[in-house]
Coordinates of C-alpha atoms in Angstrom, one line a residue:
X1 CA -1.6 -56.7 -49.8
X2 CA 1.7 -55.3 -48.5
X3 CA 0.7 -51.8 -49.7
X4 CA -2.7 -52.0 -48.0
X5 CA -1.1 -53.1 -44.7
X6 CA 1.5 -50.4 -45.0
X7 CA -1.1 -47.8 -45.7
X8 CA -3.2 -49.0 -42.8
X9 CA -0.2 -48.9 -40.5
X10 CA 0.7 -45.4 -41.7
X11 CA -2.9 -44.2 -41.0
X12 CA -3.3 -46.0 -37.6
X13 CA 0.2 -45.5 -36.0
X14 CA 2.6 -43.2 -37.8
X15 CA 0.4 -40.2 -38.6
X16 CA -0.9 -39.8 -35.0
X17 CA 2.6 -40.3 -33.6
X18 CA 4.0 -37.7 -36.0
X19 CA 1.2 -35.3 -35.0
X20 CA 2.0 -35.7 -31.4
X21 CA 5.7 -35.1 -32.0
X22 CA 4.9 -31.9 -34.0
X23 CA 2.4 -30.6 -31.4
X24 CA 4.4 -31.5 -28.4
X25 CA 6.2 -28.6 -26.6
X26 CA 9.7 -29.2 -25.3
X27 CA 10.4 -28.6 -21.6
X28 CA 13.0 -25.9 -21.2
X29 CA 14.2 -23.6 -18.5
X30 CA 13.7 -20.5 -20.5
X31 CA 11.7 -18.6 -17.8
X32 CA 14.0 -18.8 -14.8
X33 CA 17.4 -20.3 -13.9
X34 CA 16.9 -23.9 -12.5
X35 CA 18.8 -23.2 -9.3
X36 CA 16.0 -20.9 -8.0
X37 CA 13.5 -23.8 -7.8
X38 CA 13.6 -25.5 -4.5
X39 CA 12.9 -29.3 -4.3
X40 CA 9.1 -30.0 -4.0
X41 CA 8.1 -26.5 -5.1
X42 CA 6.4 -25.5 -8.4
X43 CA 5.6 -22.2 -10.1
X44 CA 2.1 -21.1 -9.0
X45 CA 2.1 -17.7 -10.6
X46 CA 4.3 -15.2 -12.4
X47 CA 3.9 -11.6 -13.7
X48 CA 6.0 -9.1 -15.7
X49 CA 6.5 -5.7 -14.0
X50 CA 8.9 -2.9 -13.7
X51 CA 10.6 -3.1 -10.3
X52 CA 13.9 -1.1 -10.6
X53 CA 15.6 1.7 -12.5
X54 CA 16.7 -0.5 -15.4
X55 CA 14.3 -0.2 -18.3
X56 CA 14.1 -4.0 -18.7
X57 CA 11.1 -5.7 -17.1
X58 CA 11.4 -8.2 -14.3
X59 CA 9.5 -11.4 -14.0
X60 CA 8.3 -12.2 -10.5
X61 CA 7.6 -15.8 -9.6
X62 CA 5.6 -17.3 -6.8
X63 CA 6.8 -20.8 -6.0
X64 CA 4.6 -22.9 -3.6
X65 CA 3.8 -26.3 -2.2
X66 CA 1.1 -27.6 0.1
X67 CA 1.9 -27.8 3.8
X68 CA -1.4 -29.0 5.2
X69 CA -5.2 -29.1 4.7
X70 CA -7.7 -28.1 7.3
X71 CA -11.5 -28.0 7.1
X72 CA -11.7 -24.2 6.5
X73 CA -8.2 -23.3 5.2
X74 CA -5.1 -24.7 3.6
X75 CA -1.5 -23.9 4.5
X76 CA 1.2 -23.4 1.9
X77 CA 4.9 -22.9 1.9
X78 CA 5.8 -20.1 -0.5
X79 CA 8.7 -18.0 -1.7
X80 CA 9.2 -15.3 -4.3
X81 CA 11.9 -14.9 -6.9
X82 CA 12.5 -11.7 -9.0
X83 CA 14.4 -12.5 -12.3
X84 CA 15.5 -10.0 -14.9
X85 CA 13.5 -10.9 -18.0
X86 CA 16.3 -10.5 -20.6
X87 CA 19.4 -11.6 -18.7
X88 CA 17.8 -14.2 -16.5
X89 CA 19.8 -12.7 -13.6
X90 CA 18.2 -13.5 -10.2
X91 CA 17.7 -10.1 -8.5
X92 CA 15.9 -11.3 -5.4
X93 CA 14.9 -14.6 -3.7
X94 CA 12.8 -14.5 -0.5
X95 CA 12.9 -16.9 2.4
X96 CA 10.4 -19.8 2.5
X97 CA 7.4 -18.8 4.7
X98 CA 4.1 -20.3 5.7
X99 CA 0.8 -18.7 4.6
X100 CA -2.8 -19.5 3.8
X101 CA -2.7 -17.5 0.5
X102 CA -0.9 -18.2 -2.8
X103 CA -1.3 -14.7 -4.2
X104 CA 1.1 -12.6 -6.2
X105 CA 0.3 -9.1 -5.2
X106 CA 2.3 -6.5 -7.2
X107 CA 1.2 -2.9 -7.0
X108 CA 2.7 0.6 -7.5
X109 CA 1.1 2.2 -4.4
X110 CA 3.5 5.1 -4.2
X111 CA 3.1 5.9 -7.9
X112 CA 6.8 6.1 -8.7
X113 CA 6.6 3.8 -11.7
X114 CA 8.1 0.8 -10.0
X115 CA 6.1 -2.0 -8.6
X116 CA 6.4 -3.4 -5.1
X117 CA 5.8 -7.0 -3.9
X118 CA 3.3 -7.2 -1.0
X119 CA 3.1 -10.4 1.0
X120 CA 1.5 -11.8 4.1
X121 CA 2.8 -14.8 6.1
X122 CA 2.9 -16.4 9.6
X123 CA 5.3 -14.9 12.1
X124 CA 8.1 -17.4 12.9
X125 CA 6.1 -20.1 10.9
X126 CA 4.0 -20.9 13.9
X127 CA 0.2 -21.3 14.2
X128 CA -2.4 -23.1 16.3
X129 CA -5.9 -24.5 15.8
X130 CA -8.5 -26.1 18.0
X131 CA -8.9 -29.9 18.4
X132 CA -11.0 -30.2 15.2
X133 CA -8.5 -28.2 13.1
X134 CA -10.7 -25.0 13.0
X135 CA -10.1 -21.5 14.1
X136 CA -6.7 -20.6 12.9
X137 CA -4.7 -18.6 15.5
X138 CA -1.7 -16.9 14.0
X139 CA 0.3 -13.7 14.2
X140 CA 0.5 -12.2 10.7
X141 CA 3.5 -10.4 9.2
X142 CA 2.8 -7.9 6.4
X143 CA 5.8 -6.7 4.4
X144 CA 6.8 -5.1 1.2
X145 CA 9.7 -5.9 -1.1
X146 CA 10.8 -2.9 -3.2
X147 CA 13.9 -1.5 -5.0
X148 CA 15.2 2.0 -4.0
X149 CA 16.3 4.6 -6.4
X150 CA 20.1 4.8 -7.0
X151 CA 20.0 8.3 -5.4
X152 CA 18.4 6.9 -2.2
X153 CA 21.0 4.2 -1.5

């Protein structure tokens, strides 16, 4: 009887628990240094690109959090972080800005082999709507974050 109960316990409890332990993935900070994550923000997107003269790739992170929901749009607080993929050295951390988009737009528009980060956000973090929360009125700022060649500095 003891062997039957032990076998039943092993099948019902121990094996699924061991399978969960084996399949579970530990939480680590392998992707970026923990000090770059601001309180309340989470990683929304990331991408590997070449942004400087160093042959090692950089990982660009988009951190975001909700800032408000309206009938036809949402507003987010976002910031970007560029981290060297191998050394985990933080090469750039942007200011926190308001925007309606959570998009990581990395392009090599000038065809120099290095990607630039293009972003769009509210000027001075100010905006207005009508009484119902429609018709967003905002002045947009469009800018680009790029690294210059060593010769250009």
